[in-house]
């Protein structure tokens, strides 16, 4: 144990190490016009440096959540945890990691889409029940969390957080009389919505869970004799683990000293993997369904050039979201690709926000144009999405003031016209500017010479996946929701992971 921790000498089922301060953090203030998902998951089973492995794993997944980070580790029948607000290297140091001992650990990076950004809601979430402890790390959103929570509270349950992840733990421990595996199956059967989870028990098991529709990613890897669970394959690459396979929709994987056991729950006829993983969320060096994200985004750009050609002097992205589709657009159109905007990579989350009188400064400090390259030119900007339109409007205005002759915007996905109820942070239609305006109206509002989006068919076909319409959730584009939800309850939903 690390000196100075306020931890009893005797082993407990759950020991909480000193955590980072509980200050509220404004999540990703410099990217307010980008959609944000919930979190990244990582787990390591049977490794002598499991906590350190988790540190590197969630470091690789930092793009999935910059609000908080945490690691829970099990050893000798106890679960230790450490978590705090901020980026992974800000929360953990070697002293902390040296104090997290045990052969099995799970880690979590978080971005909350609703509710308070406080350390009490950071994960993994640890509970004790009848001489055992359990920790859960969750990515997604339970659309029936509010209903289940009310039912459990009526039966006497006391909730410690505002996270829907806690609903899982309450359901699970109440079902343990059925047996461990049956309790897991019964709990998954009750939950509706999007959820990938990694669970740790004080007995030493590590469990991976994927919802029956397969909204959120989770894959299995192997590192010598150890097993790894991760949201994306890029995390496996960093720790030099071998990719084994992606978990199937509705699958529960139990990893113990006896090996890996797979339990299949009922699976719907149609998968509903979030298409936005390919468009924006995932790191470009990750792979889903055997298809690399980088190459898929380039394919989106090539298809966009076919569907929405326009003459210009150069193609450029707003770093970093439009880079790969921009390369594809340039390749297909023959128009040179240029990095017309330079990104300041040192704008941190603690950057002092400008006053209202300096409202444009917050955008300008992150990206600065190359004046000599852009002045007097016709340019094509490639973006992956327009959610609220605020940032795009400011950037186009800045380009006009710089002397850019014509500004065309091409988006490597269809217009976002419908809210997401499965864990992305636009949960009301009023937030989506494309739901209020036609493409022509939006182009005028943004100050563009032209605006065009990639068609839904073009998006799906350019993934290169067979029968793509049978694999993806496209609700934010077409309004066809795979899982039913109560709109009235969704307005008062619990914390989204």
Coordinates of C-alpha atoms in Angstrom, one line a residue:
X1 CA 0.0 0.0 0.0
X2 CA 1.2 3.5 -0.8
X3 CA 2.0 5.5 2.3
X4 CA -0.3 8.3 3.2
X5 CA -3.5 6.7 2.0
X6 CA -6.4 6.8 4.4
X7 CA -7.0 3.1 4.1
X8 CA -7.4 0.5 7.0
X9 CA -4.7 -2.0 7.3
X10 CA -7.1 -5.0 7.3
X11 CA -8.5 -6.1 3.9
X12 CA -12.0 -4.8 3.1
X13 CA -14.3 -5.7 0.3
X14 CA -14.0 -2.2 -1.1
X15 CA -11.2 0.2 -0.3
X16 CA -11.4 3.7 -1.8
X17 CA -8.2 5.6 -2.2
X18 CA -8.0 9.3 -1.8
X19 CA -9.5 10.9 -4.9
X20 CA -8.9 14.0 -6.8
X21 CA -10.8 17.2 -6.0
X22 CA -14.5 17.3 -6.7
X23 CA -14.6 20.5 -8.7
X24 CA -17.0 20.7 -11.6
X25 CA -15.4 20.7 -15.1
X26 CA -16.9 22.1 -18.2
X27 CA -16.6 19.2 -20.7
X28 CA -14.6 20.0 -23.8
X29 CA -15.6 23.7 -23.9
X30 CA -13.5 24.4 -27.0
X31 CA -15.5 21.8 -29.1
X32 CA -19.0 22.8 -28.2
X33 CA -20.4 22.1 -31.7
X34 CA -19.2 18.5 -31.8
X35 CA -21.2 15.5 -30.7
X36 CA -19.8 13.8 -27.6
X37 CA -20.3 10.2 -26.5
X38 CA -20.0 8.8 -23.1
X39 CA -16.8 7.0 -22.2
X40 CA -14.1 4.4 -22.9
X41 CA -13.7 1.0 -21.1
X42 CA -10.6 -1.1 -20.5
X43 CA -10.0 -4.2 -18.4
X44 CA -7.0 -6.5 -17.8
X45 CA -7.3 -10.0 -16.3
X46 CA -4.5 -12.0 -14.8
X47 CA -1.6 -9.5 -15.3
X48 CA 0.9 -8.7 -12.6
X49 CA 0.7 -5.0 -13.5
X50 CA -3.1 -4.9 -14.2
X51 CA -3.6 -1.3 -13.0
X52 CA -0.7 0.0 -15.0
X53 CA -2.0 -1.8 -18.0
X54 CA -5.4 -0.1 -17.4
X55 CA -3.7 3.2 -17.2
X56 CA -2.2 2.8 -20.7
X57 CA -5.5 1.3 -22.0
X58 CA -7.6 4.3 -20.9
X59 CA -4.9 6.7 -22.1
X60 CA -5.4 5.2 -25.6
X61 CA -9.1 5.8 -25.1
X62 CA -8.8 9.4 -23.8
X63 CA -10.7 10.7 -26.9
X64 CA -13.8 9.0 -25.7
X65 CA -14.0 11.1 -22.5
X66 CA -11.9 13.8 -21.0
X67 CA -14.0 14.6 -17.9
X68 CA -12.9 12.0 -15.4
X69 CA -10.8 8.8 -15.2
X70 CA -10.8 5.9 -12.8
X71 CA -9.3 2.5 -12.2
X72 CA -10.5 -0.3 -9.9
X73 CA -8.4 -3.3 -9.0
X74 CA -9.1 -6.5 -7.1
X75 CA -6.7 -8.4 -4.8
X76 CA -7.2 -10.8 -1.9
X77 CA -10.9 -10.4 -1.9
X78 CA -10.9 -6.6 -1.9
X79 CA -11.5 -3.9 -4.5
X80 CA -9.4 -0.8 -4.5
X81 CA -10.3 2.2 -6.6
X82 CA -8.9 5.5 -7.5
X83 CA -10.6 8.2 -9.7
X84 CA -10.6 11.9 -10.2
X85 CA -11.7 14.7 -12.5
X86 CA -9.6 15.5 -15.6
X87 CA -7.4 13.7 -18.1
X88 CA -5.8 10.3 -17.4
X89 CA -2.2 11.7 -16.8
X90 CA -3.6 14.4 -14.5
X91 CA -5.5 11.9 -12.3
X92 CA -2.8 9.2 -12.1
X93 CA 0.9 9.2 -11.3
X94 CA 3.3 6.4 -10.5
X95 CA 2.8 6.7 -6.8
X96 CA -1.0 6.1 -7.2
X97 CA -0.5 3.3 -9.7
X98 CA 2.1 1.6 -7.4
X99 CA -0.6 1.5 -4.7
X100 CA -3.2 -0.2 -6.9
X101 CA -2.1 -3.8 -6.5
X102 CA -3.8 -6.9 -7.9
X103 CA -3.9 -9.1 -11.0
X104 CA -7.2 -7.9 -12.4
X105 CA -8.3 -4.3 -13.0
X106 CA -10.8 -2.2 -15.0
X107 CA -10.5 1.4 -16.1
X108 CA -12.9 4.1 -17.3
X109 CA -12.7 7.5 -19.0
X110 CA -15.9 9.5 -18.9
X111 CA -17.8 12.3 -20.6
X112 CA -21.3 12.9 -19.1
X113 CA -24.0 14.0 -21.5
X114 CA -26.3 15.2 -18.7
X115 CA -26.0 16.0 -15.0
X116 CA -23.2 17.1 -12.8
X117 CA -19.6 16.7 -13.7
X118 CA -18.4 15.7 -10.2
X119 CA -16.1 13.0 -8.8
X120 CA -19.0 11.3 -7.1
X121 CA -20.2 10.3 -10.6
X122 CA -16.8 9.2 -11.9
X123 CA -16.4 5.5 -12.6
X124 CA -15.7 2.7 -12.0
X125 CA -18.6 2.6 -9.5
X126 CA -17.9 0.2 -6.6
X127 CA -20.5 -1.3 -4.3
X128 CA -20.5 -3.9 -1.5
X129 CA -23.1 -6.6 -1.0
X130 CA -23.1 -9.6 1.4
X131 CA -19.4 -10.0 1.9
X132 CA -18.6 -9.3 -1.8
X133 CA -17.7 -6.2 -3.8
X134 CA -18.4 -5.3 -7.4
X135 CA -17.2 -2.5 -9.7
X136 CA -18.8 -1.5 -13.0
X137 CA -17.6 0.7 -15.9
X138 CA -20.3 1.6 -18.3
X139 CA -20.6 3.2 -21.8
X140 CA -24.1 4.0 -23.1
X141 CA -27.5 5.1 -21.8
X142 CA -30.3 3.0 -20.3
X143 CA -33.5 4.5 -21.7
X144 CA -35.6 2.8 -19.0
X145 CA -33.3 3.8 -16.1
X146 CA -35.7 6.3 -14.7
X147 CA -38.5 3.7 -14.5
X148 CA -36.3 1.0 -12.9
X149 CA -34.8 3.4 -10.4
X150 CA -38.3 4.5 -9.2
X151 CA -39.3 0.8 -8.9
X152 CA -36.1 0.0 -6.9
X153 CA -36.5 3.0 -4.6
X154 CA -40.1 2.0 -3.9
X155 CA -38.7 -1.3 -2.8
X156 CA -36.2 0.3 -0.5
X157 CA -33.0 0.8 -2.6
X158 CA -30.9 3.8 -1.8
X159 CA -29.0 5.4 -4.7
X160 CA -25.7 7.1 -4.1
X161 CA -25.2 8.7 -7.6
X162 CA -27.3 10.1 -10.5
X163 CA -25.8 7.5 -12.9
X164 CA -27.8 4.9 -14.7
X165 CA -24.9 2.6 -14.2
X166 CA -25.9 2.3 -10.6
X167 CA -29.2 0.8 -11.8
X168 CA -27.3 -2.2 -13.2
X169 CA -25.6 -2.9 -9.8
X170 CA -28.9 -2.7 -7.9
X171 CA -30.6 -5.0 -10.3
X172 CA -27.7 -7.4 -10.3
X173 CA -27.3 -7.8 -6.5
X174 CA -31.1 -8.2 -6.1
X175 CA -31.0 -11.1 -8.6
X176 CA -28.0 -13.0 -7.0
X177 CA -30.4 -15.5 -5.4
X178 CA -30.7 -16.9 -8.9
X179 CA -27.0 -17.6 -9.1
X180 CA -24.2 -15.5 -10.5
X181 CA -24.7 -16.2 -14.2
X182 CA -28.5 -16.2 -14.1
X183 CA -28.3 -12.9 -12.2
X184 CA -26.2 -11.4 -15.0
X185 CA -28.7 -12.7 -17.6
X186 CA -31.7 -11.4 -15.7
X187 CA -30.2 -8.0 -15.2
X188 CA -29.3 -7.6 -18.9
X189 CA -32.9 -8.7 -19.8
X190 CA -34.3 -5.8 -17.7
X191 CA -32.2 -3.1 -19.1
X192 CA -33.2 -1.3 -22.3
X193 CA -31.0 1.0 -24.4
X194 CA -27.3 1.2 -25.2
X195 CA -24.8 -0.4 -22.9
X196 CA -21.4 -1.9 -23.0
X197 CA -20.0 -2.7 -19.6
X198 CA -16.9 -4.1 -17.9
X199 CA -17.5 -5.5 -14.4
X200 CA -15.0 -6.5 -11.7
X201 CA -15.8 -8.8 -8.7
X202 CA -13.9 -9.1 -5.5
X203 CA -13.6 -12.8 -6.3
X204 CA -11.4 -11.9 -9.2
X205 CA -13.7 -12.3 -12.2
X206 CA -13.9 -9.8 -15.0
X207 CA -17.1 -9.6 -17.0
X208 CA -17.8 -7.9 -20.4
X209 CA -21.4 -7.2 -21.3
X210 CA -22.8 -5.9 -24.6
X211 CA -26.4 -4.9 -25.0
X212 CA -28.6 -7.0 -27.3
X213 CA -28.6 -4.4 -30.1
X214 CA -24.8 -3.9 -29.9
X215 CA -24.9 -0.1 -29.9
X216 CA -21.5 0.5 -28.2
X217 CA -18.2 -1.2 -29.0
X218 CA -16.4 -3.7 -26.9
X219 CA -13.7 -6.2 -27.9
X220 CA -11.7 -9.0 -26.4
X221 CA -7.9 -9.3 -26.6
X222 CA -5.1 -11.5 -25.3
X223 CA -1.7 -10.5 -23.9
X224 CA 0.4 -13.6 -23.4
X225 CA -1.6 -15.3 -20.7
X226 CA -3.7 -12.3 -19.8
X227 CA -7.1 -11.3 -21.1
X228 CA -8.1 -7.7 -22.2
X229 CA -11.4 -6.0 -22.7
X230 CA -11.4 -2.6 -24.5
X231 CA -13.8 -0.2 -26.2
X232 CA -11.5 0.0 -29.3
X233 CA -8.7 -2.0 -30.8
X234 CA -6.3 1.0 -30.6
X235 CA -6.1 0.3 -26.8
X236 CA -5.1 -3.3 -27.6
X237 CA -2.4 -2.0 -29.9
X238 CA -0.9 0.3 -27.3
X239 CA -0.5 -2.5 -24.7
X240 CA 0.6 -4.9 -27.5
X241 CA -2.3 -7.2 -27.0
X242 CA -3.6 -9.5 -29.7
X243 CA -7.1 -8.8 -31.0
X244 CA -9.3 -11.9 -30.5
X245 CA -12.8 -10.7 -31.5
X246 CA -15.5 -8.2 -30.9
X247 CA -18.2 -9.2 -28.4
X248 CA -21.5 -10.1 -30.1
X249 CA -24.7 -8.1 -29.4
X250 CA -26.3 -9.6 -26.3
X251 CA -23.1 -11.4 -25.2
X252 CA -21.8 -11.7 -21.7
X253 CA -18.2 -12.8 -21.3
X254 CA -17.1 -14.1 -17.9
X255 CA -13.3 -14.2 -17.5
X256 CA -12.0 -16.2 -14.5
X257 CA -9.2 -18.5 -13.5
X258 CA -11.1 -21.2 -15.4
X259 CA -10.8 -19.3 -18.7
X260 CA -13.3 -17.4 -20.8
X261 CA -17.0 -18.3 -20.8
X262 CA -19.5 -16.8 -23.2
X263 CA -23.2 -16.5 -22.4
X264 CA -25.6 -15.5 -25.1
X265 CA -28.8 -13.6 -24.3
X266 CA -31.5 -13.1 -26.8
X267 CA -30.3 -11.1 -29.9
X268 CA -32.6 -9.0 -32.1
X269 CA -32.7 -9.7 -35.8
X270 CA -31.0 -6.4 -36.6
X271 CA -27.8 -5.0 -35.1
X272 CA -27.7 -1.3 -34.2
X273 CA -24.0 -0.4 -33.9
X274 CA -23.7 3.4 -33.7
X275 CA -22.7 4.6 -37.2
X276 CA -21.1 7.6 -35.6
X277 CA -18.2 5.5 -34.3
X278 CA -17.0 5.3 -38.0
X279 CA -17.8 9.0 -38.7
X280 CA -16.3 10.7 -35.6
X281 CA -16.1 8.9 -32.2
X282 CA -13.5 6.2 -32.7
X283 CA -9.8 6.8 -33.2
X284 CA -8.8 6.4 -36.9
X285 CA -6.4 3.5 -36.0
X286 CA -9.2 1.4 -34.6
X287 CA -11.1 -1.3 -36.4
X288 CA -14.8 -2.5 -36.3
X289 CA -16.2 -5.4 -38.3
X290 CA -12.8 -5.9 -39.8
X291 CA -12.8 -2.4 -41.3
X292 CA -10.3 0.3 -40.4
X293 CA -11.8 3.6 -39.3
X294 CA -9.2 5.7 -41.1
X295 CA -9.8 4.0 -44.4
X296 CA -13.6 4.1 -44.0
X297 CA -13.5 7.9 -43.4
X298 CA -11.4 8.3 -46.5
X299 CA -14.1 6.3 -48.4
X300 CA -16.8 8.6 -47.0
X301 CA -14.8 11.5 -48.5
X302 CA -14.5 9.9 -51.9
X303 CA -18.2 9.2 -52.0
X304 CA -18.9 12.7 -50.9
X305 CA -16.8 14.1 -53.8
X306 CA -18.9 11.9 -56.2
X307 CA -22.2 13.1 -54.8
X308 CA -21.4 16.8 -54.2
X309 CA -18.7 18.0 -56.5
X310 CA -17.7 21.6 -56.7
X311 CA -14.8 23.5 -58.2
X312 CA -12.2 25.1 -55.8
X313 CA -8.5 25.8 -55.3
X314 CA -8.1 23.5 -52.4
X315 CA -9.7 21.1 -50.0
X316 CA -9.2 21.6 -46.2
X317 CA -10.5 20.3 -42.9
X318 CA -11.2 22.0 -39.6
X319 CA -8.7 19.8 -37.7
X320 CA -9.0 17.2 -36.6
X321 CA -12.5 15.9 -37.3
X322 CA -12.6 16.4 -41.1
X323 CA -9.0 15.4 -42.0
X324 CA -9.6 11.8 -43.2
X325 CA -12.7 12.4 -45.2
X326 CA -10.9 15.5 -46.6
X327 CA -8.1 13.3 -47.9
X328 CA -10.7 11.1 -49.6
X329 CA -12.5 14.0 -51.1
X330 CA -9.2 15.4 -52.4
X331 CA -8.2 12.1 -53.8
X332 CA -11.5 11.6 -55.7
X333 CA -11.8 15.2 -56.9
X334 CA -8.2 15.8 -57.8
X335 CA -8.3 19.1 -55.9
X336 CA -5.2 19.6 -53.7
X337 CA -5.6 18.9 -50.0
X338 CA -4.1 21.6 -47.7
X339 CA -4.0 22.1 -44.0
X340 CA -5.4 25.6 -44.1
X341 CA -6.0 25.8 -40.4
X342 CA -3.4 25.1 -37.7
X343 CA -4.5 23.6 -34.5
X344 CA -3.1 24.7 -31.1
X345 CA -2.7 21.3 -29.4
X346 CA -1.9 23.0 -26.1
X347 CA -5.4 24.4 -25.4
X348 CA -6.3 22.5 -22.2
X349 CA -9.5 22.0 -20.5
X350 CA -8.6 24.6 -17.9
X351 CA -8.3 27.3 -20.5
X352 CA -9.8 30.5 -19.1
X353 CA -13.0 31.1 -21.0
X354 CA -13.4 34.5 -22.7
X355 CA -15.9 37.1 -21.6
X356 CA -19.0 37.7 -23.7
X357 CA -17.3 40.7 -25.3
X358 CA -14.5 38.3 -26.4
X359 CA -16.9 35.5 -27.5
X360 CA -15.0 34.8 -30.8
X361 CA -11.7 34.4 -29.0
X362 CA -12.6 30.9 -27.7
X363 CA -12.8 29.6 -31.2
X364 CA -9.9 31.5 -32.6
X365 CA -7.4 30.3 -29.9
X366 CA -7.8 26.7 -31.0
X367 CA -7.5 27.1 -34.8
X368 CA -5.5 29.7 -36.7
X369 CA -5.7 30.1 -40.5
X370 CA -2.7 30.3 -42.8
X371 CA -3.5 33.7 -44.3
X372 CA -1.1 33.5 -47.3
X373 CA -2.5 30.1 -48.3
X374 CA -6.2 31.0 -48.1
X375 CA -6.6 34.7 -49.1
X376 CA -8.4 35.1 -52.4
X377 CA -9.0 31.4 -52.8
X378 CA -12.0 29.2 -53.4
X379 CA -12.0 26.5 -50.7
X380 CA -13.9 23.4 -49.8
X381 CA -14.1 22.7 -46.1
X382 CA -14.7 19.1 -45.1
X383 CA -16.5 18.4 -41.8
X384 CA -18.0 15.2 -40.3
X385 CA -21.0 16.9 -38.7
X386 CA -22.9 20.1 -38.0
X387 CA -24.8 19.8 -34.7
X388 CA -25.6 23.2 -33.3
X389 CA -23.9 25.3 -36.0
X390 CA -22.4 27.9 -33.6
X391 CA -18.7 27.0 -34.1
X392 CA -19.1 26.6 -37.9
X393 CA -20.7 30.0 -38.3
X394 CA -17.9 31.7 -36.4
X395 CA -15.2 29.9 -38.4
X396 CA -16.8 30.7 -41.7
X397 CA -17.1 34.4 -40.7
X398 CA -13.4 34.4 -39.8
X399 CA -12.4 33.0 -43.2
X400 CA -14.5 35.7 -45.0
X401 CA -12.8 38.4 -43.0
X402 CA -9.5 36.9 -44.0
X403 CA -10.3 37.4 -47.7
X404 CA -11.3 33.9 -48.7
X405 CA -13.2 34.3 -52.0
X406 CA -15.6 31.4 -51.9
X407 CA -16.4 28.9 -49.0
X408 CA -18.0 25.6 -49.8
X409 CA -18.8 23.2 -46.9
X410 CA -19.1 19.4 -47.4
X411 CA -20.2 17.1 -44.6
X412 CA -19.2 13.4 -44.6
X413 CA -22.6 12.3 -43.1
X414 CA -26.3 13.1 -43.5
X415 CA -27.9 16.0 -41.6
X416 CA -28.5 15.4 -37.9
X417 CA -32.3 16.0 -37.6
X418 CA -33.2 13.7 -34.7
X419 CA -32.1 13.5 -31.1
X420 CA -30.1 10.6 -29.7
X421 CA -31.4 8.7 -26.7
X422 CA -28.6 6.2 -26.6
X423 CA -25.7 8.1 -25.1
X424 CA -24.7 11.0 -27.4
X425 CA -25.1 14.4 -26.0
X426 CA -27.8 15.9 -28.3
X427 CA -30.9 14.5 -26.6
X428 CA -33.4 17.2 -27.8
X429 CA -34.4 18.1 -31.3
X430 CA -34.1 21.8 -30.5
X431 CA -30.4 21.4 -30.2
X432 CA -30.0 20.3 -33.9
X433 CA -29.8 23.1 -36.3
X434 CA -30.5 20.8 -39.3
X435 CA -33.9 20.0 -37.8
X436 CA -34.9 23.6 -38.0
X437 CA -33.6 24.6 -41.4
X438 CA -33.3 23.1 -44.9
X439 CA -29.8 22.5 -46.3
X440 CA -30.2 25.7 -48.4
X441 CA -31.3 27.8 -45.4
X442 CA -28.5 26.4 -43.2
X443 CA -26.0 27.2 -45.9
X444 CA -27.1 30.8 -45.9
X445 CA -27.2 31.0 -42.1
X446 CA -23.6 29.8 -42.0
X447 CA -22.5 32.3 -44.6
X448 CA -21.5 29.7 -47.2
X449 CA -21.4 29.7 -51.0
X450 CA -22.7 26.1 -50.9
X451 CA -23.4 23.3 -48.5
X452 CA -23.9 19.6 -49.1
X453 CA -24.1 16.5 -47.1
X454 CA -23.3 12.9 -47.8
X455 CA -26.4 10.8 -48.4
X456 CA -27.4 8.1 -46.0
X457 CA -27.1 5.5 -48.7
X458 CA -23.7 6.9 -49.6
X459 CA -22.6 6.8 -46.0
X460 CA -23.6 3.2 -45.5
X461 CA -22.3 1.9 -48.8
X462 CA -18.9 3.5 -48.4
X463 CA -18.3 1.6 -45.1
X464 CA -17.6 -1.4 -47.4
X465 CA -19.7 -3.7 -45.0
X466 CA -22.1 -6.2 -46.6
X467 CA -25.7 -5.3 -46.0
X468 CA -24.8 -2.2 -44.0
X469 CA -28.4 -1.1 -43.3
X470 CA -28.6 -4.3 -41.1
X471 CA -25.7 -3.3 -38.9
X472 CA -26.1 0.3 -37.8
X473 CA -28.2 2.6 -35.7
X474 CA -29.0 5.6 -38.0
X475 CA -31.7 7.2 -35.8
X476 CA -30.0 10.6 -35.6
X477 CA -30.3 10.7 -39.4
X478 CA -33.6 9.0 -40.2
X479 CA -35.5 9.0 -36.9
X480 CA -35.9 5.2 -36.9
X481 CA -35.1 4.2 -33.2
X482 CA -34.1 0.6 -32.7
X483 CA -35.2 0.6 -29.0
X484 CA -38.4 2.2 -27.8
X485 CA -38.1 5.0 -25.2
X486 CA -40.6 7.2 -23.3
X487 CA -40.0 10.8 -24.4
X488 CA -41.5 12.2 -21.2
X489 CA -39.2 10.1 -19.1
X490 CA -36.1 10.8 -21.3
X491 CA -36.4 14.5 -20.3
X492 CA -35.8 13.5 -16.7
X493 CA -33.4 10.6 -17.3
X494 CA -30.5 9.7 -15.0
X495 CA -26.9 10.5 -15.7
X496 CA -25.9 9.2 -19.2
X497 CA -22.6 7.3 -19.4

